[in-house]
Short mmCIF file of C-alpha atoms and ligand atoms in Angstrom, two decimals:
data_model
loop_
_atom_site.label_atom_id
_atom_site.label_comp_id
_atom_site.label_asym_id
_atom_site.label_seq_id
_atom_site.Cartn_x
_atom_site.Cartn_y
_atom_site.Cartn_z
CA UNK B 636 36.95 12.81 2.82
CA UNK B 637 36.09 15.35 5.37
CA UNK B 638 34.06 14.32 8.23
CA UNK B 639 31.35 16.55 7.53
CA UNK B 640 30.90 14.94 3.82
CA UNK B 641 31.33 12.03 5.49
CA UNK B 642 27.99 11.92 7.61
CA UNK B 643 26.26 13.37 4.63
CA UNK B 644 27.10 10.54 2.26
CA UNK B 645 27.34 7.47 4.45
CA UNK B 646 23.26 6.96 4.99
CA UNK B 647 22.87 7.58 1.27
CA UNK B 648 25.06 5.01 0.18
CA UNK B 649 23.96 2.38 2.69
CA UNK B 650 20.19 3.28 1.83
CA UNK B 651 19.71 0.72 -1.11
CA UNK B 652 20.69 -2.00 1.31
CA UNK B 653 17.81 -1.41 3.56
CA UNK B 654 15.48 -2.54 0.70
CA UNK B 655 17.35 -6.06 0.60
CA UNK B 656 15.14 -7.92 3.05
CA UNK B 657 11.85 -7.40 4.62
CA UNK B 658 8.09 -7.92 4.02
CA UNK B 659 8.42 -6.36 0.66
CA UNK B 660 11.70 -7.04 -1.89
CA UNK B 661 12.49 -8.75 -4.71
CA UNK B 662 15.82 -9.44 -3.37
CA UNK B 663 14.30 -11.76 -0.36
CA UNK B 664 12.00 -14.30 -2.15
CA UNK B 665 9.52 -15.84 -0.45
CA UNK B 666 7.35 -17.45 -3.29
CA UNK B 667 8.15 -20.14 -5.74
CA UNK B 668 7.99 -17.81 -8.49
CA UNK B 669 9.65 -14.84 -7.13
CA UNK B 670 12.77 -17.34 -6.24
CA UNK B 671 12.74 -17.73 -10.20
CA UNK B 672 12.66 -14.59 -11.21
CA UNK B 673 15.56 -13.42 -8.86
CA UNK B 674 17.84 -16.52 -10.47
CA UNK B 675 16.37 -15.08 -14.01
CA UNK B 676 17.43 -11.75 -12.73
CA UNK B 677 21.22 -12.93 -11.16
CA UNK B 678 22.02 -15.20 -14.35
CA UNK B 679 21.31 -11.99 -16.98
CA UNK B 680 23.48 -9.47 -14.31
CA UNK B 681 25.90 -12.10 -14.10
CA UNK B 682 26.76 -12.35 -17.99
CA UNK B 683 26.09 -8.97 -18.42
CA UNK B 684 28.70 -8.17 -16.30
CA UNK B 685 31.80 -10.24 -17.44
CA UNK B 686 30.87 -9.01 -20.93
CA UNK B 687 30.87 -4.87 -19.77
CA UNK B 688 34.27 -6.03 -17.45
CA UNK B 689 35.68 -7.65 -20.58
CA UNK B 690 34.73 -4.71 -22.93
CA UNK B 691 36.18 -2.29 -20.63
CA UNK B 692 39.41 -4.44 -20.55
CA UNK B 693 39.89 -4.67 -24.05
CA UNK B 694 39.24 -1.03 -24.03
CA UNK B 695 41.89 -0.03 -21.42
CA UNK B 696 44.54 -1.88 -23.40
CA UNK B 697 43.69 -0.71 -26.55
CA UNK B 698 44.22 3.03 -25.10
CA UNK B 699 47.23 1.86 -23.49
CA UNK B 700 48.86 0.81 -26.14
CA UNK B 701 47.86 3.14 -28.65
CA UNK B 702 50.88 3.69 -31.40
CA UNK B 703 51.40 7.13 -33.06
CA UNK B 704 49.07 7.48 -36.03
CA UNK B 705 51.01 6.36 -39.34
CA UNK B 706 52.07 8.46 -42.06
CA UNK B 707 49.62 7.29 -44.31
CA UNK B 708 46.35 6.54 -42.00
CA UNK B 709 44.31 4.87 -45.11
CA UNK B 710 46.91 2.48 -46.24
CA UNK B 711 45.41 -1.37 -44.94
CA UNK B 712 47.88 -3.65 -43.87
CA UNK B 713 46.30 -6.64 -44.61
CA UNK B 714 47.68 -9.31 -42.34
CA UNK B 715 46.39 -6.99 -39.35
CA UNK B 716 43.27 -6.41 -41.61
CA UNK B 717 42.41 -10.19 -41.74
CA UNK B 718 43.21 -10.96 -37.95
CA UNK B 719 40.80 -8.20 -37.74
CA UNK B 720 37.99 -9.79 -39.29
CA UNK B 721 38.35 -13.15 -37.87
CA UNK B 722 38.31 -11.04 -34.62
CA UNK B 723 34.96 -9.58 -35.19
CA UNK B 724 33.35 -12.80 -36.98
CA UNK B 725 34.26 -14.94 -33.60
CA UNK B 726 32.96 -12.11 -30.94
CA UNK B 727 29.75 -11.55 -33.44
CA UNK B 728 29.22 -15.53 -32.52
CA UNK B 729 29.85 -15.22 -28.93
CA UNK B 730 27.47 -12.64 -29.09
CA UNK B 731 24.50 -14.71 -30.74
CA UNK B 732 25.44 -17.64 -28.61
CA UNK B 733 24.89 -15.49 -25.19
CA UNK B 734 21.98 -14.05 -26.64
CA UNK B 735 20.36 -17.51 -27.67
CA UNK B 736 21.45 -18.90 -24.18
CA UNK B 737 19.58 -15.61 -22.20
CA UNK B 738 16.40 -16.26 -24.08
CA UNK B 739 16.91 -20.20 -23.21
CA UNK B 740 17.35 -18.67 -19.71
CA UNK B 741 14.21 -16.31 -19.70
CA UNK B 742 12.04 -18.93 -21.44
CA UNK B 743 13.02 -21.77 -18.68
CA UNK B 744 12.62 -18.82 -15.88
CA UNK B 745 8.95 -17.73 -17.38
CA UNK B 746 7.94 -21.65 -17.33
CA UNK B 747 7.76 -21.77 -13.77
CA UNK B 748 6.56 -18.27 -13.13
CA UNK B 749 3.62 -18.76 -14.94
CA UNK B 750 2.88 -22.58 -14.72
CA UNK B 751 -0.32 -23.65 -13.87
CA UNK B 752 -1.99 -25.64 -11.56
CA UNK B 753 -5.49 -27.29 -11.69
CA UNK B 754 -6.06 -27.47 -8.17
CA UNK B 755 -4.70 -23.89 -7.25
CA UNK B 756 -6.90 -21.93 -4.54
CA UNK B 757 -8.81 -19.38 -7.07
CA UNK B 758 -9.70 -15.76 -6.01
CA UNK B 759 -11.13 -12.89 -7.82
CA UNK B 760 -9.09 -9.23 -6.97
CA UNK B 761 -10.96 -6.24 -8.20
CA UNK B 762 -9.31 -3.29 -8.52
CA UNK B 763 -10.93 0.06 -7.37
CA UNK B 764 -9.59 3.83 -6.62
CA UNK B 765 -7.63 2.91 -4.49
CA UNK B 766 -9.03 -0.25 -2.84
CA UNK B 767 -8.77 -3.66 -3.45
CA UNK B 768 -12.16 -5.75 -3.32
CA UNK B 769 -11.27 -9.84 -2.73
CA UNK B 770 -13.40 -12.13 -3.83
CA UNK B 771 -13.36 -15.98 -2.29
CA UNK B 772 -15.84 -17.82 -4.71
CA UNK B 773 -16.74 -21.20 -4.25
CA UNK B 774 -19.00 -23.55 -6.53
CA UNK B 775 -21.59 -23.68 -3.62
CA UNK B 776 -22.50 -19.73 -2.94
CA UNK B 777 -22.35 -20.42 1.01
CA UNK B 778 -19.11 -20.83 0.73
CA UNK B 779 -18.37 -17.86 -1.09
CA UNK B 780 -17.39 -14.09 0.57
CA UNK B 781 -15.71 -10.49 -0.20
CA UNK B 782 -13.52 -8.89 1.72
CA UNK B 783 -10.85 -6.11 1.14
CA UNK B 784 -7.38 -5.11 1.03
CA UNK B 785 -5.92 -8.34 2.82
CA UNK B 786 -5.60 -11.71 1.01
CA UNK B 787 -5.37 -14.41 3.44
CA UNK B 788 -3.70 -17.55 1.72
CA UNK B 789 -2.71 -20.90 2.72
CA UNK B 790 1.17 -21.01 2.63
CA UNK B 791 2.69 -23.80 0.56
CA UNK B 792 -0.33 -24.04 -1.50
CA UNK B 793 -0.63 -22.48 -4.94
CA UNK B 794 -3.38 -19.52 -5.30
CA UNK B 795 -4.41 -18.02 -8.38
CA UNK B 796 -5.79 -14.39 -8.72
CA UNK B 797 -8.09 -13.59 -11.17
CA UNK B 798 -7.96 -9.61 -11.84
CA UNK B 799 -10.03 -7.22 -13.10
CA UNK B 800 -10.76 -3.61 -12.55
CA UNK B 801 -13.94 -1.28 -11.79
CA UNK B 802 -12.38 2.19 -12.91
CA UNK B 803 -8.65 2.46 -14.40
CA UNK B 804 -5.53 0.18 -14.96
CA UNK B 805 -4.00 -0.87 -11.71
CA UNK B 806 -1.25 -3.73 -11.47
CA UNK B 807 -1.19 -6.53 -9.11
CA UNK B 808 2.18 -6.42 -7.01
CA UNK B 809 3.77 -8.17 -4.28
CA UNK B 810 7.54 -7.98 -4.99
CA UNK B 811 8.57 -11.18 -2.21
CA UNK B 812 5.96 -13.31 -3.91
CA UNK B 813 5.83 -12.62 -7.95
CA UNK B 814 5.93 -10.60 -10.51
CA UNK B 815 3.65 -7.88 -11.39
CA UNK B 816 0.14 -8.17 -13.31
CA UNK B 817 -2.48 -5.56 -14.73
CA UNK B 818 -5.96 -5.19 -13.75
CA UNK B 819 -7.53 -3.71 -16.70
CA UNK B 820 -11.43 -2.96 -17.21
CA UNK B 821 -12.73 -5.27 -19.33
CA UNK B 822 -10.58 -7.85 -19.40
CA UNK B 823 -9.92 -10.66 -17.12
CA UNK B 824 -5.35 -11.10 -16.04
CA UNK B 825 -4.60 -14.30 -13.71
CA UNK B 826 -1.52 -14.64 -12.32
CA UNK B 827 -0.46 -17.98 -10.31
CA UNK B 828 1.77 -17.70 -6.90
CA UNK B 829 3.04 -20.08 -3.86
CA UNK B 830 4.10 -18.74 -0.80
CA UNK B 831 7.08 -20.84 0.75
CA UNK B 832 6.29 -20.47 4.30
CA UNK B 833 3.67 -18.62 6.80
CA UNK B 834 4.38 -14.66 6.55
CA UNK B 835 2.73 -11.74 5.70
CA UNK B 836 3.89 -10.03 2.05
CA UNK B 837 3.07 -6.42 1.09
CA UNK B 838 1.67 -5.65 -2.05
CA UNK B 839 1.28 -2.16 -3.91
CA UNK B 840 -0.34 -1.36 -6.73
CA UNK B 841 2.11 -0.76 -9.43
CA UNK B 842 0.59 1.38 -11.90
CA UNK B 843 -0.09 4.81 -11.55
CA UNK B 844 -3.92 5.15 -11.18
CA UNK B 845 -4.95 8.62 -10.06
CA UNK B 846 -4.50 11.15 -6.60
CA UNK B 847 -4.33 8.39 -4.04
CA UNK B 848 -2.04 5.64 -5.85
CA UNK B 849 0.42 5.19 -3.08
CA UNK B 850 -2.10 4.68 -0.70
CA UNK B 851 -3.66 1.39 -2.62
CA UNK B 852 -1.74 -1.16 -0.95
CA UNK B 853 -2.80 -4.47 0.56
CA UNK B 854 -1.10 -7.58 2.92
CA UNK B 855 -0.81 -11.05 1.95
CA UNK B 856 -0.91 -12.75 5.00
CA UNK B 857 0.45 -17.16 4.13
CA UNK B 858 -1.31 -18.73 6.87
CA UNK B 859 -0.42 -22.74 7.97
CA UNK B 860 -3.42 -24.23 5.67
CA UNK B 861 -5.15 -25.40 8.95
CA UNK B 862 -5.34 -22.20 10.14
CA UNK B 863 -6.97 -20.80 6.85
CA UNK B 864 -9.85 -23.66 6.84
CA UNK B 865 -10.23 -22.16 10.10
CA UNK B 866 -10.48 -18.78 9.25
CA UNK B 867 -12.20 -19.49 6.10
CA UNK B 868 -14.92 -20.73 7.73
CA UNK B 869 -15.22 -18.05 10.25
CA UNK B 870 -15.13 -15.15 7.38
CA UNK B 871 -17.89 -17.19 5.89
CA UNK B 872 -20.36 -16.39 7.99
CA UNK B 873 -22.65 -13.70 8.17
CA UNK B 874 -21.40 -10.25 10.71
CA UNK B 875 -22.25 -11.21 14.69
CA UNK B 876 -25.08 -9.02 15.69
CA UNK B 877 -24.10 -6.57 18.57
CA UNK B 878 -24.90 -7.43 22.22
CA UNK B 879 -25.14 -4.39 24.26
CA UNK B 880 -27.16 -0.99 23.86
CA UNK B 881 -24.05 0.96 22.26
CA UNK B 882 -23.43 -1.36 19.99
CA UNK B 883 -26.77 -1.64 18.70
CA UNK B 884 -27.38 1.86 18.42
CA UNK B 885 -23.92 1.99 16.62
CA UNK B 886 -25.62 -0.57 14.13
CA UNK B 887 -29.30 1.49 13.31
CA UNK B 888 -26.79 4.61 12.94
CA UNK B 889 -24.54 2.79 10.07
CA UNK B 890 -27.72 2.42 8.19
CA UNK B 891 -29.25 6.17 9.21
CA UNK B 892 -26.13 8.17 8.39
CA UNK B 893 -26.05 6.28 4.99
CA UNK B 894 -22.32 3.90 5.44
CA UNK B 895 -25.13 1.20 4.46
CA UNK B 896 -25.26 2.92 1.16
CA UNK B 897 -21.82 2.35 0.25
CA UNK B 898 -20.68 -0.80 2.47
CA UNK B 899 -21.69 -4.35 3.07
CA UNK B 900 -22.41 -5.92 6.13
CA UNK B 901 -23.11 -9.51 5.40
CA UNK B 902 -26.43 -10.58 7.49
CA UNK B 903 -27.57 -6.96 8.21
CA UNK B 904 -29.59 -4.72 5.99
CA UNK B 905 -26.22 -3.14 4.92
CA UNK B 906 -25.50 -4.16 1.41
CA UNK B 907 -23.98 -0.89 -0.58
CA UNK B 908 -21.14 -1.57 -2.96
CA UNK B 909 -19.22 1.33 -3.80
CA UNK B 910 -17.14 0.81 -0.60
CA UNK B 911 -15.27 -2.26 1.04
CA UNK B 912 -17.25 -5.06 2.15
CA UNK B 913 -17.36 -4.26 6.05
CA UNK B 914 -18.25 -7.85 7.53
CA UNK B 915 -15.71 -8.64 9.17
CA UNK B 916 -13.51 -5.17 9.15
CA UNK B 917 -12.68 -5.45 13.28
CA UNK B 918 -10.17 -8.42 12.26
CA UNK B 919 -8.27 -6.89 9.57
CA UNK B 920 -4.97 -5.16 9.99
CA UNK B 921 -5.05 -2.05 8.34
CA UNK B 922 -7.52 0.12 6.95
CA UNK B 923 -8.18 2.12 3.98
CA UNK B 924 -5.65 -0.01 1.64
CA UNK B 925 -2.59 -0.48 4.27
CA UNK B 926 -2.72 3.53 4.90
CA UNK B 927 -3.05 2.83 8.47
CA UNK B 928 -3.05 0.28 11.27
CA UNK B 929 -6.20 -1.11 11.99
CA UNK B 930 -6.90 0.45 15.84
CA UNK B 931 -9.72 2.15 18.02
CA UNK B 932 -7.86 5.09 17.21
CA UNK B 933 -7.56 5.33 13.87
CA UNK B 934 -10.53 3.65 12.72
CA UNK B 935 -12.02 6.27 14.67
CA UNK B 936 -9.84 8.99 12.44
CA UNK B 937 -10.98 7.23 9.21
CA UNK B 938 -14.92 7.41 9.94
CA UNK B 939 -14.43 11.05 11.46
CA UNK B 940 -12.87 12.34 8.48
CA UNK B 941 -12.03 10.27 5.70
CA UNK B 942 -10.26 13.03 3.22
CA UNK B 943 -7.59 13.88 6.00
CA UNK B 944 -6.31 10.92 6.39
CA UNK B 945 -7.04 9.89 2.28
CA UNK B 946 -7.28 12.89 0.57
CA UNK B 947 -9.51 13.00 -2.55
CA UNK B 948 -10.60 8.89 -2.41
CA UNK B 949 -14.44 8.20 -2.76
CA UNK B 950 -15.69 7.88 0.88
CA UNK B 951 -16.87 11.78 2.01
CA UNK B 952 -16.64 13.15 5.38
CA UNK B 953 -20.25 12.10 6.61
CA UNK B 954 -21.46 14.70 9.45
CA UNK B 955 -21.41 13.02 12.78
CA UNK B 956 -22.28 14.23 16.48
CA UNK B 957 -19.58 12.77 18.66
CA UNK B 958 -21.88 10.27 20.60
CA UNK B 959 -23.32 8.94 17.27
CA UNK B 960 -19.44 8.05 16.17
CA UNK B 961 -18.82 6.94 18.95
CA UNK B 962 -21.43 4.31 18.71
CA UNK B 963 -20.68 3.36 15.16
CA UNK B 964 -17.10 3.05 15.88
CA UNK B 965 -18.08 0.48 18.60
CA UNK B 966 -20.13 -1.12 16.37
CA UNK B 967 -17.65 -1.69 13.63
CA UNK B 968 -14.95 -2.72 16.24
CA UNK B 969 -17.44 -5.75 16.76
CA UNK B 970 -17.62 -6.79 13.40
CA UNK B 971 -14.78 -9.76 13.83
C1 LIG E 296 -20.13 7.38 -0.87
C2 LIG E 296 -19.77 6.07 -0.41
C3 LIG E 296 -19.36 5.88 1.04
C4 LIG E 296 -20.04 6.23 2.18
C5 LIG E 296 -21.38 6.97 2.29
C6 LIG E 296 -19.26 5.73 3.29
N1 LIG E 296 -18.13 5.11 2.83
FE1 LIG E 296 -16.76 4.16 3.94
N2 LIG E 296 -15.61 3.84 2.31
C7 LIG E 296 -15.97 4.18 1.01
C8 LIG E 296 -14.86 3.92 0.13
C9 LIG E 296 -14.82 4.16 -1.37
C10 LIG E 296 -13.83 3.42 0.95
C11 LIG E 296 -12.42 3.01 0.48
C12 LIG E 296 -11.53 4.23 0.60
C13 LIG E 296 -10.10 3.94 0.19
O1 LIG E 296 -9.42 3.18 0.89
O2 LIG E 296 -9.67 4.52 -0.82
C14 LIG E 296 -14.34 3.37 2.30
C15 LIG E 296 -13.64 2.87 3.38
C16 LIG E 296 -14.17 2.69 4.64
C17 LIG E 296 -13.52 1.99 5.72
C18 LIG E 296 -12.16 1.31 5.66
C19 LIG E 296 -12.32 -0.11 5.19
C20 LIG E 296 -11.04 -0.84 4.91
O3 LIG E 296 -11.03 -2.06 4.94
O4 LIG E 296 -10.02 -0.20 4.64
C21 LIG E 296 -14.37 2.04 6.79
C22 LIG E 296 -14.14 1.42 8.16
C23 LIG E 296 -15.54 2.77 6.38
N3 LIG E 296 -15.38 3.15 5.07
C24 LIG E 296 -16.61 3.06 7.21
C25 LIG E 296 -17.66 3.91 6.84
C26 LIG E 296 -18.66 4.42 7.76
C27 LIG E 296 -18.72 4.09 9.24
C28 LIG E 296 -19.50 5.23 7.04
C29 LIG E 296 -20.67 6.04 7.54
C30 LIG E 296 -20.38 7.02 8.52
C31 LIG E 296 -19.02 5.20 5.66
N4 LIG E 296 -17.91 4.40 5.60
C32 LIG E 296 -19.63 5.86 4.61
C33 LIG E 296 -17.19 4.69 0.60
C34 LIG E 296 -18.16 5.19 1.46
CU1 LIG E 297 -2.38 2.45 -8.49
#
C-alpha cells in the first residue's frame, strides 16, 4: 500500500477502537445490567458467527468442487436426492435448536436487566427540549429536591428512574450502565440500574427530539453511598443567601431581569419552571445538558448569550449591561 494511502487509512481503521472504553460504551460495562447485556450481546455474535463461517465453508467447497453440468440436468438421481433431504431435515433442526437456545439466552439476559428491587433508590427524570429535570422525592417533602442534568447515585446500590416527558419522545441512555428507555408524554417508563463502582457515566438522549438533540446530555456521577447521604443532605437544603454587596445585587437582578421567571432558586423568591432548577447550579459540572464545563467562564457565556452557545433551545438572550452580569454571574457561582 503506498505510504500516502497508508496515513489516510490507518486512523480510520483504528477509529472504532477508541469507542471501546471510556465514560461512555457498551463495550466497558460498568453496571450490573449493562454487564448482561454485553454477555447477551457476545453469546448471539458468537453463534452467529460459526454459523456465517460454516455457511461460507460449505459454500467454498461446493464452488470448488463443482462438476460439469450433466447431459440431462432434470434427471434426479435418487440416492444423492435422499442424502439430500436428510441433509436439509438435520440443518432445519440445528436451526430451530439455535434459535430456541438464543431466545433461552435473551429471556435469561432480559431477567436481570430488568429485575426489580423493592428497596431500589427511586427518582423521577423528566424529559424537556433538551434538558433533563431530576427529581429526588421522598415520602416526607423535606426530604425531597430537583435538580438538572446530573444524577448523583450511590454506587453499588440499585436506583430506579421513573421517566416521563414535558414536550416530545426522548430516551433515557447511558450506554456503560443499561440499556436504553423512552420518555414519552403521558406515560410513565422505569428502568432499574446498579452501578458497580464509584465513576461518573455519560448519558445522551437517544431519540431524536428536535434542533438541539445532541446537546441533551447528562452525567451519572456513582458516588461511595456515604458520600451521597452527605451530599443528599446538603442538596436538600434551601440556596445559601449571598454575603457580600455583589452578590446580593447579583440576587435582586435574577429576579429584575426575569431568570426568576423561568428558574428555581429554592429559599428565594425565584420559583419559575420552564428552566432548570438553579439551587444549587455552582456545584454541578456542566451546564446546559453536558454542552459545556461548568466554569466562571462559560457560565458567564451561557447567561450572556444563550442561543450561541445552544442555538434555538428555550432560554432567550436576556439584555444585560456588563456590570449587571457580572453581578448575577457572581451570584449564581454562589449557589453551591
Ligand atoms: C424563558 C425562560 C428563561 C429565562 C427568562 C431564563 N432562562 Fe435560563 N434556562 C432556560 C432554559 C429552558 C434552560 C435550559 C436550556 C438547555 O439546556 O436547553 C436554561 C438554562 C440556564 C442555565 C444552565 C443550567 C444548567 O444546569 O445547565 C443557567 C445557569 C441559566 N439558565 C441562567 C439564567 C439566567 C441568569 C437568566 C436571567 C438572565 C435566565 N437563565 C433566564 C430558560 C430561561
Ligand atoms: Cu433527544
Amino acid at each position: 500500500m503506498p505510504v500516502r494511502m497508508r496515513t489516510v487509512l490507518v486512523p480510520f481503521a483504528t477509529l472504532p477502537l477508541a469507542a471501546c472504553a471510556g465514560r461512555q460504551s457498551v463495550l466497558d460495562p460498568q453496571g450490573l445490567q449493562s454487564h448482561q447485556i454485553l454477555n447477551t450481546l457476545f453469546i448471539f455474535l458468537s453463534l452467529a458467527a460459526v454459523v456465517w463461517i460454516a455457511v461460507v465453508i460449505v459454500l467454498a467447497v461446493g464452488m470448488l468442487r463443482r462438476k460439469r453440468s450433466a447431459d440431462q440436468p432434470l434427471a434426479l438421481h435418487q440416492p444423492f436426492e435422499r442424502a439430500a433431504g436428510r441433509v436439509v431435515f438435520i440443518l432445519g433442526l440445528a436451526t430451530l435448536a439455535i434459535v430456541l437456545g438464543l431466545s433461552i439466552v435473551s429471556y435469561a439476559g432480559q431477567r436481570t436487566v430488568f429485575a426489580k428491587d423493592e428497596h431500589a433508590l427511586t427518582l423521577k427524570i423528566i424529559g424537556h427540549q433538551w434538558w433533563w429535570e431530576v427529581r429526588y422525592e421522598d415520602d416526607s417533602p423535606d426530604k425531597s429536591f430537583v435538580t438538572a442534568n446530573e444524577i448523583r447515585i450511590p454506587a453499588g446500590q440499585p436506583v430506579k428512574v421513573e421517566l416521563e416527558s414535558a414536550d416530545v419522545i426522548h430516551s433515557f441512555w447511558v450506554p456503560s450502565l443499561t440499556g436504553k428507555m423512552d420518555l414519552i408524554t403521558g406515560q410513565k417508563n422505569e428502568l432499574q440500574f446498579t452501578a458497580k463502582s464509584a465513576g461518573v457515566y455519560r448519558g445522551q438522549c437517544a431519540e431524536f427530539c428536535g434542533l438541539q438533540h445532541a446537546h441533551m446530555a447528562f452525567a451519572v456521577l456513582a458516588l461511595p453511598p456515604d458520600e451521597f447521604g452527605r451530599w443528599r443532605d446538603r442538596e436538600n437544603q434551601g440556596a445559601s443567601s449571598p454575603t457580600d454587596q455583589l452578590g446580593k445585587q447579583g440576587e435582586q437582578l435574577f429576579r429584575a431581569r426575569g431568570c426568576a421567571l423561568c428558574h428555581t432558586v429554592r429559599g428565594t423568591l425565584a420559583g419559575g419552571q420552564l428552566g432548570p432548577d438553579l439551587t444549587h447550579v455552582g456545584s454541578r459540572t456542566t451546564i446546559a445538558a453536558g454542552t459545556l464545563p461548568l466554569t466562571p467562564a462559560t457560565l458567564g457565556g451561557w447567561i450572556a448569550d444563550p442561543q450561541h452557545i445552544k442555538p434555538g433551545n428555550y432560554m432567550p438572550k436576556m439584555p444585560l449591561q456588563s456590570d449587571e452580569l457580572i453581578a448575577i454571574l457572581h451570584y449564581l457561582e454562589q449557589l453551591k
